[in-house]
Coordinates of C-alpha atoms in Angstrom, one line a residue:
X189 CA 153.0 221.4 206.4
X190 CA 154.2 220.4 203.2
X191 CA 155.4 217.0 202.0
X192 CA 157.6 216.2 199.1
X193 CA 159.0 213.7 197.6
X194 CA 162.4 213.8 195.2
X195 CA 162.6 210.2 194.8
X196 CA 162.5 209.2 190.7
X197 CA 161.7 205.4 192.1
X198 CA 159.2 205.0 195.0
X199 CA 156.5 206.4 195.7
X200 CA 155.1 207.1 199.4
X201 CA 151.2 207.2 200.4
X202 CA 152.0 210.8 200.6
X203 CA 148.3 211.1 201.9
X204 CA 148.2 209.1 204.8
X205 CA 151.5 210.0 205.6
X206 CA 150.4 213.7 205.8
X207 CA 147.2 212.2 208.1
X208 CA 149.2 211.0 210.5
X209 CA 151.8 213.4 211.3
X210 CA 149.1 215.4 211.5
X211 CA 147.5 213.6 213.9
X212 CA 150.5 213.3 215.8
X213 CA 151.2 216.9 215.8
X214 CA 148.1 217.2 217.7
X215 CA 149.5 214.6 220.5
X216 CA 152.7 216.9 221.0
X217 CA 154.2 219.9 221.9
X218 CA 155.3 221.0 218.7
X219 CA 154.8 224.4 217.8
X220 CA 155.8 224.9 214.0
X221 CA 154.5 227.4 211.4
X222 CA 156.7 225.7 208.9
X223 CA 157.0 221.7 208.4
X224 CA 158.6 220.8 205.4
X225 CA 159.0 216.6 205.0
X226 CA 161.3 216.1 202.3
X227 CA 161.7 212.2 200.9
X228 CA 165.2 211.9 199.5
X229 CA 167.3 208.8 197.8
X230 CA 170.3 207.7 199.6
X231 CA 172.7 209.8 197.1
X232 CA 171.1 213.4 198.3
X233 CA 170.6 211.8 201.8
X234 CA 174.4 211.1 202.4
X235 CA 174.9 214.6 200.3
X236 CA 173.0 216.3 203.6
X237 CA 174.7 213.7 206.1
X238 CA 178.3 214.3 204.9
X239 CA 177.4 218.5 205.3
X240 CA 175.8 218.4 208.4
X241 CA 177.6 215.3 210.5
X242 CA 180.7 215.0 208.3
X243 CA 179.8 211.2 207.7
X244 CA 178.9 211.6 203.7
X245 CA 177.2 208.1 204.2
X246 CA 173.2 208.0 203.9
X247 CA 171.1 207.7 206.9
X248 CA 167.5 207.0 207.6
X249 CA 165.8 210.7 208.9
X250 CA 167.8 214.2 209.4
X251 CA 165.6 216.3 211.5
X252 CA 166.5 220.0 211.0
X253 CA 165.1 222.8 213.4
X254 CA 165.9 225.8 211.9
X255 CA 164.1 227.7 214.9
X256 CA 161.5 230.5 215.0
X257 CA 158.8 228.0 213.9
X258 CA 160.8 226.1 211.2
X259 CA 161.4 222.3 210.7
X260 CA 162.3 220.6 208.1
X261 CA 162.6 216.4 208.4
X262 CA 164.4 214.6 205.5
X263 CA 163.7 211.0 204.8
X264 CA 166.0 208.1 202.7
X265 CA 163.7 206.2 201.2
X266 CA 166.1 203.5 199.9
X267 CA 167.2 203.2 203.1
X268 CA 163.3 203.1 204.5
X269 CA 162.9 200.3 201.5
X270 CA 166.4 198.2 203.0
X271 CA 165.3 199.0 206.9
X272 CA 162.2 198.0 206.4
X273 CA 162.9 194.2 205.7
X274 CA 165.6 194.1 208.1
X275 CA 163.5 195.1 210.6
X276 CA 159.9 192.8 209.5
X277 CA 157.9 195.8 208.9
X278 CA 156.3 197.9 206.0
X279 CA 157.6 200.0 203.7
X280 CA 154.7 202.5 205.0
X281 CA 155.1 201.6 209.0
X282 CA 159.1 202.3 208.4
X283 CA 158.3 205.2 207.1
X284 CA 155.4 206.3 210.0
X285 CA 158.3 205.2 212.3
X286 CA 161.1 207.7 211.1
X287 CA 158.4 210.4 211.0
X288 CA 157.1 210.0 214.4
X289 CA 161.1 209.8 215.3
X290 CA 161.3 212.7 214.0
X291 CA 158.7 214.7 215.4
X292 CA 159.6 213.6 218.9
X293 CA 162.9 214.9 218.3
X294 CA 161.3 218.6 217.2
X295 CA 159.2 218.1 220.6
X296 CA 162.6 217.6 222.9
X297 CA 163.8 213.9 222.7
X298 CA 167.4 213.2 221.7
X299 CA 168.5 209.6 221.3
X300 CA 172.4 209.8 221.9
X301 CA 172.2 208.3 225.0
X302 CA 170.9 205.1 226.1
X303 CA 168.5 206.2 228.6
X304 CA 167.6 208.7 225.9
X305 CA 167.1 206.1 223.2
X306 CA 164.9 204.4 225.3
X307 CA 162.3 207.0 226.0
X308 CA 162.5 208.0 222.7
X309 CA 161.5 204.0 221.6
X310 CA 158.5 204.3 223.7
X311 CA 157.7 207.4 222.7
X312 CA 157.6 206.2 218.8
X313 CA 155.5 203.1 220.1
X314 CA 152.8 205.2 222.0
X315 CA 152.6 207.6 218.7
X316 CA 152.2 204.1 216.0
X317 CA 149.6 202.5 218.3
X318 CA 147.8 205.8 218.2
X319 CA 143.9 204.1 217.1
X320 CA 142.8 207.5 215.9
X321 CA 145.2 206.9 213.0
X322 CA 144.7 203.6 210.3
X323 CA 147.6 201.8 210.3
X324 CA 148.5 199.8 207.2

């Protein structure tokens, strides 16, 4: 698994982050030889948006599964940074959220529908409540 960040501005707990996907990992049926977690800024993220979804606006998390054992997640972290007040958390538990979003998506979840979006919310609670894992 490798973990980068292209971000000239923030830095994530690249550490921790790595611990807990991890961790996670472990709790799922993910089978991957190849994770790469990319942090972007919102200029590269709606760069990767507009070419994959044709909406060349930035978004939170593009998960990417290339198949034969290959994943790739990429993360906005200005839009981590503005989601993150909106919604009364950390900058670090926004960004443990989009990464546990997107690992449920590499294990089967989908989130277009509501039924979908639902299991999928309960999913990401179970995986941040996860005590093996210190929580900022």
């Amino acid at each position: 698994m490798s973990l980068k960040n292209r971000h000239r501005k923030f830095r994530p707990p690249l550490p921790e982050l790595r611990r807990a996907v991890s961790a996670w990992r472990g709790l799922l049926p993910i089978r991957l030889e190849e994770l790469s977690i990319v942090f972007l800024d919102d200029a590269e993220m709606a760069n990767w948006h507009g070419r994959l979804s044709d909406d060349p606006t930035p978004t939170d998390i593009l998960t990417l599964d290339y198949g034969e054992g290959s994943a790739e997640i990429l993360i906005s972290l200005d839009t981590a940074k503005r989601q993150a007040v909106e919604n009364g958390n950390t900058f670090i538990r926004e960004l443990r959220l989009y990464l546990a979003h997107g690992l449920l998506h590499l294990s089967g979840y989908g989130d277009k529908t509501a039924p979908q979006r639902k299991k999928m919310r309960a999913a990401e609670k179970r995986l941040l409540a996860n005590k093996s894992i210190a929580a900022p």
